[in-house]
Structure formats: C-alpha cells, structure tokens
Coordinates of C-alpha atoms in Angstrom, one line a residue:
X299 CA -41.4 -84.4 -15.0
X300 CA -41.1 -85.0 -11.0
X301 CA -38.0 -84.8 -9.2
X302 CA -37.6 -87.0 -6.2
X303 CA -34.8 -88.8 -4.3
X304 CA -34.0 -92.4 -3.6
X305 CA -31.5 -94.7 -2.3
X306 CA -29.9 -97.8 -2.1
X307 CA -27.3 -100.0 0.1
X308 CA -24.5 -98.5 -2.2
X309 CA -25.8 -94.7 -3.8
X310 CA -27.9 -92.3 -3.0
X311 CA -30.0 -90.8 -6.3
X312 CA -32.4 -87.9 -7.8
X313 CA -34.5 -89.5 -10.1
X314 CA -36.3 -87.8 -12.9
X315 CA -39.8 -89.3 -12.8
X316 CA -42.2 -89.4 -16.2
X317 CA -40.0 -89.6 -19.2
X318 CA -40.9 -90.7 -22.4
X319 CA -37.5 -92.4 -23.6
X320 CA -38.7 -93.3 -27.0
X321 CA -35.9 -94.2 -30.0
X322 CA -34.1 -91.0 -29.0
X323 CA -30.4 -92.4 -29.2
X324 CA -29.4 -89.5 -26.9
X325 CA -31.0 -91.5 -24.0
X326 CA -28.7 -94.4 -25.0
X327 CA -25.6 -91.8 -25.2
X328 CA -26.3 -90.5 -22.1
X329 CA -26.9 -94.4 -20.1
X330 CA -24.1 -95.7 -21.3
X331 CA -21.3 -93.2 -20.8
X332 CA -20.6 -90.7 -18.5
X333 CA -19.3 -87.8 -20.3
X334 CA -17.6 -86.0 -17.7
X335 CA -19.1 -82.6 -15.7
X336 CA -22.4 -84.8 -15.9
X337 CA -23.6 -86.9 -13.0
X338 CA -23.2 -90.2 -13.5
X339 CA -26.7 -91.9 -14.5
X340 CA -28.6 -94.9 -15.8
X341 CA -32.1 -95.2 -17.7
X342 CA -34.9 -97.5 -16.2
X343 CA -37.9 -98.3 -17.7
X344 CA -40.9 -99.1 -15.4
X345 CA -44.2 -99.8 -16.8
X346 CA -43.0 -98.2 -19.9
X347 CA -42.2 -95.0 -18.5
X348 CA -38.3 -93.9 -17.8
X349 CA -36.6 -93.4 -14.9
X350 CA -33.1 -92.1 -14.8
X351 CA -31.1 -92.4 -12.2
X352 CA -28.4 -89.9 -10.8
X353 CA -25.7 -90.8 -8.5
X354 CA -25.2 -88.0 -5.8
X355 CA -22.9 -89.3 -3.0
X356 CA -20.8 -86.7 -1.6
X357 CA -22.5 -84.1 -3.4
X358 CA -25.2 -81.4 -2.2
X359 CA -27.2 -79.6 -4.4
X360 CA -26.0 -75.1 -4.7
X361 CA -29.5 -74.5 -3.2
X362 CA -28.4 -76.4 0.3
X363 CA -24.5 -75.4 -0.1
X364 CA -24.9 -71.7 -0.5
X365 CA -28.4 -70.9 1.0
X366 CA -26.1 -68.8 3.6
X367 CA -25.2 -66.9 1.4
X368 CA -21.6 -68.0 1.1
X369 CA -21.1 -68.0 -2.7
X370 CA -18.0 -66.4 -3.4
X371 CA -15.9 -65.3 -6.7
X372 CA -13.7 -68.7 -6.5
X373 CA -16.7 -70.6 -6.5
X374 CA -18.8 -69.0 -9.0
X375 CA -15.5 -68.7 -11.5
X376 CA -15.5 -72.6 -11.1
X377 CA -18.9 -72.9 -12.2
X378 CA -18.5 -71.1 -15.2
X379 CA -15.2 -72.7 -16.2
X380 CA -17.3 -76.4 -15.5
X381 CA -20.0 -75.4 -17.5
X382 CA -17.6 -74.3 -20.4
X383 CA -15.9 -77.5 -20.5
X384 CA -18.9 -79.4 -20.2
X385 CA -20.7 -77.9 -23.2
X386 CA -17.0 -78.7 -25.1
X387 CA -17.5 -82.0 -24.2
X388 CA -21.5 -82.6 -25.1
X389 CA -20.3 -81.7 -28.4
X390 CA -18.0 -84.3 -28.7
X391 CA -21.1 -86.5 -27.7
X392 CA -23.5 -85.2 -30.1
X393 CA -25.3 -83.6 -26.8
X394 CA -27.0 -80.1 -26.9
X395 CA -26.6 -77.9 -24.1
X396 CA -29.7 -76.8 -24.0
X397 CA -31.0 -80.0 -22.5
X398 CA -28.9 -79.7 -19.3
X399 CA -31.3 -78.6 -16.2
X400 CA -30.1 -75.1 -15.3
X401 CA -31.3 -75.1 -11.8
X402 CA -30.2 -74.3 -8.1
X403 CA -31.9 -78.1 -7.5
X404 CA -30.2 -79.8 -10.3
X405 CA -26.7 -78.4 -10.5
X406 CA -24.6 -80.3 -7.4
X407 CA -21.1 -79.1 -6.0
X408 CA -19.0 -82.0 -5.3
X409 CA -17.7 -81.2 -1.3
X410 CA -14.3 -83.1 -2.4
X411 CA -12.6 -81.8 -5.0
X412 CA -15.1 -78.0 -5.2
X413 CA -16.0 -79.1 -9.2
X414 CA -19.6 -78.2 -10.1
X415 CA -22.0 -81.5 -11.7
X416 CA -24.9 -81.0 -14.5
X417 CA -27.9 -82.9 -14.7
X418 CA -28.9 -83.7 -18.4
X419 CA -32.3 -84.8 -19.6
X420 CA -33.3 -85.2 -22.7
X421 CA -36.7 -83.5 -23.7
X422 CA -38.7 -84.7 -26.6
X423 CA -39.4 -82.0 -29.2
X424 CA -42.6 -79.7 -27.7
X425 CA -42.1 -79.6 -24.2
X426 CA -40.7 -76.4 -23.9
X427 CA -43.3 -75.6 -20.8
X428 CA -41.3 -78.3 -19.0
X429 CA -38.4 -76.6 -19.5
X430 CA -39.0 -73.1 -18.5
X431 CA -38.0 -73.4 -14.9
X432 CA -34.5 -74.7 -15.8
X433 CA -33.2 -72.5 -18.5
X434 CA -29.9 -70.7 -18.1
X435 CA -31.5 -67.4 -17.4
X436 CA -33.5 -68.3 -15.0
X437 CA -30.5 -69.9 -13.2
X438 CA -28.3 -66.6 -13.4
X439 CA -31.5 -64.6 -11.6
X440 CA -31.1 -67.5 -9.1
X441 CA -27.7 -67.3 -8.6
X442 CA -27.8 -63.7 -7.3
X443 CA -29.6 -64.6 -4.2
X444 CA -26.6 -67.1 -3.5
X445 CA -23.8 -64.4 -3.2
X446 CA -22.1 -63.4 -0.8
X447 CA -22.4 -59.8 0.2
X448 CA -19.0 -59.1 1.0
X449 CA -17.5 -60.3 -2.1
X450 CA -18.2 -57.0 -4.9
X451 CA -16.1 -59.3 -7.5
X452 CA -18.8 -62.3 -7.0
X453 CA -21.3 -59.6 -7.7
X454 CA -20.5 -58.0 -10.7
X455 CA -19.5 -61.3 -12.5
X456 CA -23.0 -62.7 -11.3
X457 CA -25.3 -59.5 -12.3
X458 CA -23.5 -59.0 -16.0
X459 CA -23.5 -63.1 -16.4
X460 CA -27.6 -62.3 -15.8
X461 CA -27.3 -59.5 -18.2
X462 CA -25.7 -61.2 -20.7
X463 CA -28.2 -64.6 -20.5
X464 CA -31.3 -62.3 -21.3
X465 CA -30.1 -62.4 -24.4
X466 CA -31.9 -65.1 -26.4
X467 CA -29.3 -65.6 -29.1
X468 CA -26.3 -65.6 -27.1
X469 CA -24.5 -69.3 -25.8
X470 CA -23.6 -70.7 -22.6
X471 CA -20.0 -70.0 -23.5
X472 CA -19.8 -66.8 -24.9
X473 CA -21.0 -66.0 -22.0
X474 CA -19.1 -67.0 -19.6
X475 CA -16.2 -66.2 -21.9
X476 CA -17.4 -62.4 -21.7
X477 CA -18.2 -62.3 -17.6
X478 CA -14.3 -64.1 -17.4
X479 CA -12.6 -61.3 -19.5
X480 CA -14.1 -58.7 -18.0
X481 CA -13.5 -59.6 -14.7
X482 CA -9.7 -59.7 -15.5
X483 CA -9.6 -64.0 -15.3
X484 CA -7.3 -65.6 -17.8
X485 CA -8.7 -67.2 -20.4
X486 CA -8.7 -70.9 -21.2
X487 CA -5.3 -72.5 -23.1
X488 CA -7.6 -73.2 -26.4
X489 CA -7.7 -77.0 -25.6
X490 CA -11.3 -78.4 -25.7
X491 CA -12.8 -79.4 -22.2
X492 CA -11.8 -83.4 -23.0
X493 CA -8.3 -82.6 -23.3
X494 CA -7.6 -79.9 -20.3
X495 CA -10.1 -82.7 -17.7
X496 CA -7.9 -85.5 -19.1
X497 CA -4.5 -83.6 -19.3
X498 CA -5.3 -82.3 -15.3
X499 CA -7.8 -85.0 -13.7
X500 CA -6.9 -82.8 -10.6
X501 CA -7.8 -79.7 -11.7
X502 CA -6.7 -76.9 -14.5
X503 CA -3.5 -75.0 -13.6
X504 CA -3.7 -72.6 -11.0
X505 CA -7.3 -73.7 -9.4
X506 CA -7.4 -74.8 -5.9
X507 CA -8.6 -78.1 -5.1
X508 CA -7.7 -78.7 -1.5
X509 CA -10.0 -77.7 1.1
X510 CA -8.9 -76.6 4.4
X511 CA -10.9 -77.4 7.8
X512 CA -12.0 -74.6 9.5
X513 CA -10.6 -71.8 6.9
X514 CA -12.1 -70.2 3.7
X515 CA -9.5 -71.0 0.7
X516 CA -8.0 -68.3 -1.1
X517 CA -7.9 -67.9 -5.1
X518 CA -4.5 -68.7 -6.6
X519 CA -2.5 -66.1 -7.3
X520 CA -1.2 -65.5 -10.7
X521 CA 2.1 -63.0 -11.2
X522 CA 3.3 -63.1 -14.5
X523 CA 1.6 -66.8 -15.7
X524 CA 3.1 -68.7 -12.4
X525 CA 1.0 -69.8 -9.6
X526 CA 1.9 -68.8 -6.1
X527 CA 1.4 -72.1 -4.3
X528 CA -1.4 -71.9 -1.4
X529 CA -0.1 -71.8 2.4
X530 CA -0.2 -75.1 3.8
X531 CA -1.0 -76.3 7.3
X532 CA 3.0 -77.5 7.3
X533 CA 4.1 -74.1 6.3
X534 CA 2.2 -72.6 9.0
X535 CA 3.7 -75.2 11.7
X536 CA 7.1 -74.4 10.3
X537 CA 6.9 -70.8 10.6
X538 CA 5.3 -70.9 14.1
X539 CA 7.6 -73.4 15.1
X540 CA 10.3 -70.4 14.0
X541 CA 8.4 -67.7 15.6
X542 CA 8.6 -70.0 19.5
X543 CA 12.7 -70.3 18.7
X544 CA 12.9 -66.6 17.9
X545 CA 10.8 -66.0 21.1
X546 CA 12.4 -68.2 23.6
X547 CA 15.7 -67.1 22.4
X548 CA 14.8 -63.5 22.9
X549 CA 13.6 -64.4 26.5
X550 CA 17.0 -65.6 27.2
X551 CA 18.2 -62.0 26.1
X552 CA 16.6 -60.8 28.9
X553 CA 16.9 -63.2 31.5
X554 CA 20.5 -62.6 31.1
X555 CA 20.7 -58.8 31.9
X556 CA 20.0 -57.3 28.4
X557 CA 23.5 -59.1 27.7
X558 CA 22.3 -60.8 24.6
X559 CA 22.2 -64.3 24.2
X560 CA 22.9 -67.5 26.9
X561 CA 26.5 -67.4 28.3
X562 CA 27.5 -64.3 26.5
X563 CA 28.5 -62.2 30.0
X564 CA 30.1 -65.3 31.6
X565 CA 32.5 -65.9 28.3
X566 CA 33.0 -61.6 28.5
X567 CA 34.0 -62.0 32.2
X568 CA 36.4 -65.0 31.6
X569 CA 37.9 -62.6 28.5
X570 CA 38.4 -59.9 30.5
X571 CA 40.4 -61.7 33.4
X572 CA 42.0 -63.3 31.1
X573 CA 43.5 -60.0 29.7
X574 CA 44.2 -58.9 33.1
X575 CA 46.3 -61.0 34.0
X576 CA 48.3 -61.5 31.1
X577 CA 48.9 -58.2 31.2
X578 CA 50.6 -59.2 35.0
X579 CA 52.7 -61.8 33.5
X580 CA 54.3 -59.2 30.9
X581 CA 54.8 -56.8 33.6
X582 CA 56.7 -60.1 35.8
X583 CA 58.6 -61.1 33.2
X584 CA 60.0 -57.8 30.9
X585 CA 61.1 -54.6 31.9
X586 CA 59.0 -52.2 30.4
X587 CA 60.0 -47.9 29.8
X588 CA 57.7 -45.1 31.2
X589 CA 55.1 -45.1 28.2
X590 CA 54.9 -49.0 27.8
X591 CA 54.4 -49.0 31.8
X592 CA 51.9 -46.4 31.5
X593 CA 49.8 -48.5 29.1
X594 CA 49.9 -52.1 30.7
X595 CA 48.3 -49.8 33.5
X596 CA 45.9 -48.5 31.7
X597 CA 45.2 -51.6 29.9
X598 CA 44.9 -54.0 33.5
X599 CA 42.6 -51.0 34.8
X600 CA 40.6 -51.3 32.1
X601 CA 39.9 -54.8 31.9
X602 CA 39.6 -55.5 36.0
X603 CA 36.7 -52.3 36.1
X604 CA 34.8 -54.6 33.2
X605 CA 35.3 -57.7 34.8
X606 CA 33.5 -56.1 38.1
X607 CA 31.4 -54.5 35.7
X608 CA 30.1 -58.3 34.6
X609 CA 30.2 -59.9 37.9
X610 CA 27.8 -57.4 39.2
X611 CA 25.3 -58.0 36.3
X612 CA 25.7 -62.2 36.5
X613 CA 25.0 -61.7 40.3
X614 CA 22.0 -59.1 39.8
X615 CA 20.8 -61.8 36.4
X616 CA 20.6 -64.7 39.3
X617 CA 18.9 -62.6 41.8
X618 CA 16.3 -61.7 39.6
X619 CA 15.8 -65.2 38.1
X620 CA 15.5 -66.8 41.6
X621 CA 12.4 -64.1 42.1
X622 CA 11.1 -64.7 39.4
X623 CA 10.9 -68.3 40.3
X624 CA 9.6 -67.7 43.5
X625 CA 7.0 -65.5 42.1
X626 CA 5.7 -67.9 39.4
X627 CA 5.3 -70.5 42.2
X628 CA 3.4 -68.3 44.1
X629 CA 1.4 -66.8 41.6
X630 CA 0.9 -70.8 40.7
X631 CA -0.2 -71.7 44.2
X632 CA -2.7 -68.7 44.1
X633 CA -4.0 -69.7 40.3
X634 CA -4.5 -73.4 42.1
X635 CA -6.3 -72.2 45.4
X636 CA -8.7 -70.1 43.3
X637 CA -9.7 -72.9 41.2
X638 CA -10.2 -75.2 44.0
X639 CA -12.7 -72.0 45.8
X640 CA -14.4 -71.9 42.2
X641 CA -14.7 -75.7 42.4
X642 CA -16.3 -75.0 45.6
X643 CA -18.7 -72.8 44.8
X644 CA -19.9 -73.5 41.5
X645 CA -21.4 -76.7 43.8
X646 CA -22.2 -74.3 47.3
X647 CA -23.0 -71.0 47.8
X648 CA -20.9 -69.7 50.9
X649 CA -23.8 -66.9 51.5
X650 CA -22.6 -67.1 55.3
X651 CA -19.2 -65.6 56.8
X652 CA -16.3 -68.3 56.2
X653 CA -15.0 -67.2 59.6
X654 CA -18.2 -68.2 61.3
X655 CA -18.1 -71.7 59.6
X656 CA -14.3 -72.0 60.1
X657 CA -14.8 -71.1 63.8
X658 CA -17.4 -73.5 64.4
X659 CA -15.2 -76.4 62.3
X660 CA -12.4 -75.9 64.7
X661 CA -14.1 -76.3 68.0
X662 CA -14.7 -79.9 66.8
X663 CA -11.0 -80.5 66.6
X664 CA -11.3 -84.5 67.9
X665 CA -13.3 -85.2 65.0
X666 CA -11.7 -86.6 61.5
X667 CA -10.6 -84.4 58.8
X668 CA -13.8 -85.9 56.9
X669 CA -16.1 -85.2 59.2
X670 CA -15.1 -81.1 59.6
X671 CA -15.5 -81.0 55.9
X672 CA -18.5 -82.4 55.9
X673 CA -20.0 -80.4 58.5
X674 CA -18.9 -77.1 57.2
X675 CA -20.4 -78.3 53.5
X676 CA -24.0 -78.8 56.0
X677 CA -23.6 -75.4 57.6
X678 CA -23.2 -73.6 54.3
X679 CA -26.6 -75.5 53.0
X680 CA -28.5 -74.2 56.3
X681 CA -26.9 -70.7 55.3
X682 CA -28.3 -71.0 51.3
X683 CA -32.0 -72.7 52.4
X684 CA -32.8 -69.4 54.1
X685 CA -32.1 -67.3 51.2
X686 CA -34.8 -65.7 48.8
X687 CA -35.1 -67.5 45.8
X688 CA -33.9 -65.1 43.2
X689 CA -36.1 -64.7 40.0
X690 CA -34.4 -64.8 37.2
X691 CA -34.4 -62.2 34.1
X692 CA -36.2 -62.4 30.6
X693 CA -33.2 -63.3 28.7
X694 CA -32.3 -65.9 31.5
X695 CA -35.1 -67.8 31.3
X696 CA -35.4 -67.2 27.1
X697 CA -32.3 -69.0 27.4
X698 CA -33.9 -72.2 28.4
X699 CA -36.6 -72.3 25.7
X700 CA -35.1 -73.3 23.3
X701 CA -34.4 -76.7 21.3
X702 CA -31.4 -78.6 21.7
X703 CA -30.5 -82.1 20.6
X704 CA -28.7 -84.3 23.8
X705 CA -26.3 -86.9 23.0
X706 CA -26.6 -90.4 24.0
X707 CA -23.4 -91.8 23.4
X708 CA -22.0 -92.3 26.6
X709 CA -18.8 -90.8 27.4
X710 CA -18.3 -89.0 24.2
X711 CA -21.7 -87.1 24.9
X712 CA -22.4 -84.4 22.6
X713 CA -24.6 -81.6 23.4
X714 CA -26.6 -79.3 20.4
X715 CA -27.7 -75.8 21.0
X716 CA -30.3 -75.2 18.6
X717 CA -31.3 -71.8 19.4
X718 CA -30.0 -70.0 16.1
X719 CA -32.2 -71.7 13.1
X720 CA -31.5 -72.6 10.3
X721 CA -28.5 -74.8 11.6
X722 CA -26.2 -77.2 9.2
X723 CA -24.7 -80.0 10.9
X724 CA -22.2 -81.7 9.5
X725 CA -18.0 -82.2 9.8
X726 CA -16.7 -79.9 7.3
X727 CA -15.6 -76.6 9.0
X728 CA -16.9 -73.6 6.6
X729 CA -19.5 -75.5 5.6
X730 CA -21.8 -76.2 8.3
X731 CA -22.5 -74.8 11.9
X732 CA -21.9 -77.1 13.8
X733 CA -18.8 -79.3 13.6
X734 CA -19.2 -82.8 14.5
X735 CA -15.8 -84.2 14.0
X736 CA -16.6 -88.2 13.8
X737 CA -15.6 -89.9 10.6
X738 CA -19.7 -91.5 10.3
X739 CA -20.8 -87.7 9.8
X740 CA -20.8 -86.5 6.3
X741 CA -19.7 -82.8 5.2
X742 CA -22.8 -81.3 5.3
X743 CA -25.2 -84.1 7.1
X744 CA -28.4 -82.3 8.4
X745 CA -30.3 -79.0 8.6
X746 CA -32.6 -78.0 11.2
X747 CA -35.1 -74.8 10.8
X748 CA -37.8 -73.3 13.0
X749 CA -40.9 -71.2 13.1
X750 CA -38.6 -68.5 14.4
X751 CA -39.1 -68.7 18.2
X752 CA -36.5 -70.4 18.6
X753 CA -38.0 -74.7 18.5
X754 CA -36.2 -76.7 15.9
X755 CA -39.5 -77.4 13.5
X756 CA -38.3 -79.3 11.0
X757 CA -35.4 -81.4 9.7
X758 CA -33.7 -81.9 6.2
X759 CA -31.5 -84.6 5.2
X760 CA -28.9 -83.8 3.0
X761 CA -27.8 -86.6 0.7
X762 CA -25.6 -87.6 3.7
X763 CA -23.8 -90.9 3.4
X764 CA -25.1 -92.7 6.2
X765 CA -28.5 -91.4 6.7
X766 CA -30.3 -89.4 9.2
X767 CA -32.7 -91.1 11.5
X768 CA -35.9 -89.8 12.5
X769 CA -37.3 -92.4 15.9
X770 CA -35.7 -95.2 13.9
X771 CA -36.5 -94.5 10.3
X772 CA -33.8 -93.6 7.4
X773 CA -35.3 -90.2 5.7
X774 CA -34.7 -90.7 2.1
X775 CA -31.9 -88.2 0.3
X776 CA -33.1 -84.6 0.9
X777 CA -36.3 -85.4 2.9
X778 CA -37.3 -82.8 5.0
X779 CA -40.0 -84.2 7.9
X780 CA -41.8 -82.4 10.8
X781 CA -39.8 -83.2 14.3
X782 CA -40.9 -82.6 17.8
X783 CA -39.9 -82.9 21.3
X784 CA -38.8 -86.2 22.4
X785 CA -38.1 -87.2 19.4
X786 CA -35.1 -89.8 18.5
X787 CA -32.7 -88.6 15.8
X788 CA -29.5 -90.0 14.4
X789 CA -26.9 -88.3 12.5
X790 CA -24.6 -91.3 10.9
X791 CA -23.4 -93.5 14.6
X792 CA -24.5 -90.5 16.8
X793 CA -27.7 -90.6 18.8
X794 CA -29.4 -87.7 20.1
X795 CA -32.7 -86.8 21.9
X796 CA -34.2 -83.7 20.9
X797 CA -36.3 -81.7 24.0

C-alpha cells in the first residue's frame, strides 16, 4: 500500500495506492456513506487496482500539528473520546476497528472545530505485514513524542494509554475508558457515538469548540455536573472597559485634592456657606438666651473655618492642575523634539560638534531656510566620510546570514525572518510561527526547515487551501521540495522572494 497526496479544483486528498477491492462489501459501505469520525472518501478503480480517495481540506495530519510538541491533555482527551465514538459507530456499520490506520500520518485534526478524523481501509485477509506500522500500539508509542512537556496530566494519560495497548487482548475502548477514569474525566452518558454526534453536532457537553487567535484554550470546567462557560473576547472588553471607568474615576479622586469624587468640595463649600449664613438670619430675626447665643456662635464658627478650609483646597486643586498641564505640554514638546533628532540620525551621523555646524549655518543668514538645512546635512557627511569604518561583531554579521523570504506585494510588503528553523507559516495564532493575517492563507499553510545553519533548506506544503508555489508551480498536498536562494514562492495571494 502507498500513501501519496493529490488534488483537484475543489479538494485536496491522500490516496491509498494498491488496493485490491475485490467483492468485499465493506469497500461498498465505506464509498457510499460517510460514517462520521471517518474522512470522507470515495473508491476508484484504475486499471483494476483501487484507489480511495480522502478528502482533507482544512485538516492537517497530528505529525505536522504537534511536531512542536504542543499536544496537550484537552487535545489528547479529544482523541480518545473521537476514537470511542467512532468505534460505536463502525459497529452500527458492520466495520471493525481494527481496519482503521492508527498512525501519526493517517489520523487528521480538523483546525475548525479541534475533532480528530480516522482513515479506514479495508485489508484483505493475510496482510497483516501491511498492517504493522498502523496498529494502535504502535500509535500510543508515537503519541509520546507529541506531548508537551509542561503538561504532567497529558503525560500520564499518554504513557498508561501505551501501557494499556501492549496488551493484545484488550480494545480500543476499554482503553480509553481506563486512561479516562483514571485521570479523573467523566465518563460518557451511555448513549452510543451516533446518538451523542447527532444529539450535539457541535460538540458533547462541556468540550470546547471555539478556538481563540493568539491564546491556548482552557478545558471546561466542571463543578458539580455544570460547565463553567469559557471567557470570551466580549467579557474581556467588558471588564476592561470597567477597569478604564474605575481608573479614570479614581484619577479624578486625585485631581481633586484627595476630596473624592468630581464636584464633591465645590457642593461641601456651597453647604457650608449656606449654613453660615442661615445661622445669620436666625440671629437677625429671633432673640436668642445666653446658651442658644453661645451655640449659633459656635455653630457659624464652625462652618465659616470649613468653608476657608475648602476654598484653600479648590484653589491649591487648580494650581496643581494648571502645572500639571504645563508640564505634560512640555514633557510633549520634549517627547516630539527627541523623535525628530532620532529621525535625524537614524539617516546622519552628527560625529562633528552641532555648535560648529550651527555656527557655520548662521553666518550664511541671506540664504533660504532650505538651503542652511541643506548645507548643515553636507557638513555632517564631510564629518562621517572621515571616520573609520567600524567592523562589526560575530553576532552582527551572523545576523545577516541568514534566510528570509521578502514580500512583493507592494505596499502591504511583508518581510520573513527565517533564522529560527523549522518555521510554520500560517494565520492561526497558536498554531504556526508566523502569523500572516490575510484571509488567502490557511491555518497552518507552510513549513520551512534547514540544515541547521540557519538557510531555509527545504519547504513543506501543508494541505493548505490555496496552494503553495514554488517559481510558479503548485506543490501537491504535503510536498516537501528542495528551495534555494532566489527562488519565487507563494503562500495563497502573497508573493515572496527568498535570498
């Protein structure tokens, strides 16, 4: 059996290569449905040999996904829950499971939703040397060179999963069911796969299906049988929309004296007068005795100390704002004359005294504004051209020999440091290493690797949607060629030149 990869206007494909189809009718089961978990396929005979056909779009194979490394818990409980299900439903189809292709090449993760895709192929009876590089315990050993080092759960599901698959006798689903338990997962409802894929086309209660750019997603949280709903990038503007309020109305606090919030001393000033001389209209209009006289005195004391009291903080409050003010502008006109000197001399090196090329600038004071600037720019040149040229250091010039891949899209130009190999390109944060955010670039589009001194080598595509060019030819699905400098390579619309 040979693998190799295809396409068309519409699909990209892995064929299987060299069957012998026969009367088997679980050829004609697997052609004409599509018993979900299993790529979608279709059976073409060629010279009387079979051909079938597996629709990959959007999907990348686990050996390009996590060759980083990156396979974590929530991913590998997935697979085991997919592969459960799956083997529910190749009952229902009259299918054995021992006919899927356990491999790290023929098991797909679909970069949409985060489900895991089986390839099936049905071997005739006696070809069990075929079929011992795809057997389930060859695929746990596999697995373990996919973890992620950081994650201990992913770890010890992964090494007892290969413990429990050297075990001849033992099924797919026991299994699984085993690793799951121990690691503390709930187990399944007791529906069959059909039912719980039908009941939740989107997913089985508490998984996560939504991806977020840029951020590793988090396991649901279960407390009690409920799901703790994930944190959304609306929640997160919400809250640090709440966080600014809560800040700006803590910086009026303070631009106000300490005197709590805006207006708080003005209304405590009015109050205060206010007071004060209502207690001068009593003291007009009633004849008060020697202890009520006593008390409107202490009382209009009282409230004309705190109404000073609040004048001299709303005066001190605008003093310090009006500094403040000045300062920012000044500090502002500082920040702006420093970029302008940067802007300078990231173009000239003043490596003469200014005050020599100001002085000589001014004694041509008849002359245009234009004309001084351009003589002092000439001066400074003069200054630089009798300079030792400085050499520059190992890493410097390591720096510069490297690959890189140079846009040629015109103002949307897109420079590509290729100086850490391997390197996925694609426009799914998390997932490759270089974001290209342009809607023509799939997921995961491309990966380049070297011979280790840092020149890109070779190139890989990888199943992208719109194709990766290599000096204007369409690699097929998954072809790795042999690239050089000069070469032309496009990745979906974008054009690059690699040197």
């Amino acid at each position: 059996m040979e693998i190799r990869f295809d396409r068309d206007l519409r699909h990209n494909y892995m064929v299987l290569c060299g069957l012998t189809t026969g009367e088997d009718y679980r050829w004609k089961m697997l052609s004409e449905n599509t018993p979900k978990g299993l790529l979608k396929c279709s059976l073409r005979s060629i010279n009387g040999a079979g051909y079938l056909y597996y629709e990959i779009d959007s999907r990348q194979p686990m050996r390009n996904r996590f060759s980083d490394g990156t396979l974590r818990h929530e991913e590998l409980d997935r697979l085991l829950r997919d592969m459960t299900a799956l083997e529910e439903t190749l009952e229902e189809y009259l299918l054995e499971v021992d006919q899927i292709l356990f491999s790290p090449d023929c098991v797909y993760y679909d970069m949409r939703t985060g489900g895991f895709y089986f390839v099936y192929c049905p071997f005739p009876e006696g070809s069990e040397t075929e079929r011992e590089g795809y057997t389930f315990a060859s695929f746990t050993e596999e697995l373990l060179g996919f973890l992620d080092p950081d994650d201990e759960q992913a770890a010890t599901m992964a090494y007892r999963l290969c413990e429990l698959a050297g075990h001849e006798e033992i099924r797919v689903t026991d299994a699984v069911s085993t690793v799951r338990e121990e690691a503390g997962i709930p187990s399944a409802s007791g529906e069959t796969g059909e039912q719980r894929r039908n009941d939740h086309p989107e997913g089985y209660p508490g998984e996560r299906e939504v991806f977020i750019p840029g951020e590793r997603n988090p396991p649901a949280e279960h407390d009690g049988g409920s799901v703790i709903p994930p944190v959304t990038d609306s929640v997160r503007e919400t809250d640090y929309a709440a966080v600014l309020a809560a800040m700006d109305a803590e910086e009026s606090g303070q631009s106000n004296g300490g005197g709590g919030k805006k207006g708080t001393i003005p209304i405590l000033l009015v109050l205060f007068l206010a007071v004060f001389a209502g207690n001068l209209v009593i003291r007009s209009c009633f004849r008060l005795d020697a202890r009520e006289n006593l008390l409107s005195l202490a009382v209009a004391g009282v409230s004309l100390v705190m109404a000073l009291i609040l004048l001299v903080l709303m005066i001190r409050a605008g003093l310090q704002k009006e500094e403040d003010t000045d300062g920012g502008r000044a500090e502002s006109a500082g920040k702006k004359r420093k970029r302008e000197d940067d802007r300078e001399t990231d173009w000239v090196r003043p490596v003469c005294e200014e005050a020599e090329v100001i002085g000589a600038v001014e004694r041509d004071e008849g002359r245009s504004a234009g004309y001084r600037q351009s003589r002092a720019r000439e001066m400074r040149y003069e200054a630089a051209s009798e300079e030792e040229t400085t050499v520059l250091s190992e890493a410097e010039a390591a720096a510069w020999d490297i690959s890189r891949l140079y846009g040629r899209n015109g103002a949307e130009t897109i420079n590509i440091d290729l100086g850490r190999l391997p390197l996925t390109v694609g426009k799914m944060s998390g997932c490759a290493d270089y974001v290209l955010p342009d809607e023509s670039v799939s997921r995961m589009h491309v990966r380049f690797a070297g011979d280790g001194t840092g020149k890109a080598t070779e190139m890989q595509d990888l199943n992208s949607t719109n194709g990766t060019w290599l000096n204007g030819r369409r690699l097929k699905p998954n072809e790795t060629v042999s690239i050089r400098a000069g070469d032309e390579i496009g990745i979906g619309r974008l054009r690059f030149e690699l040197r």
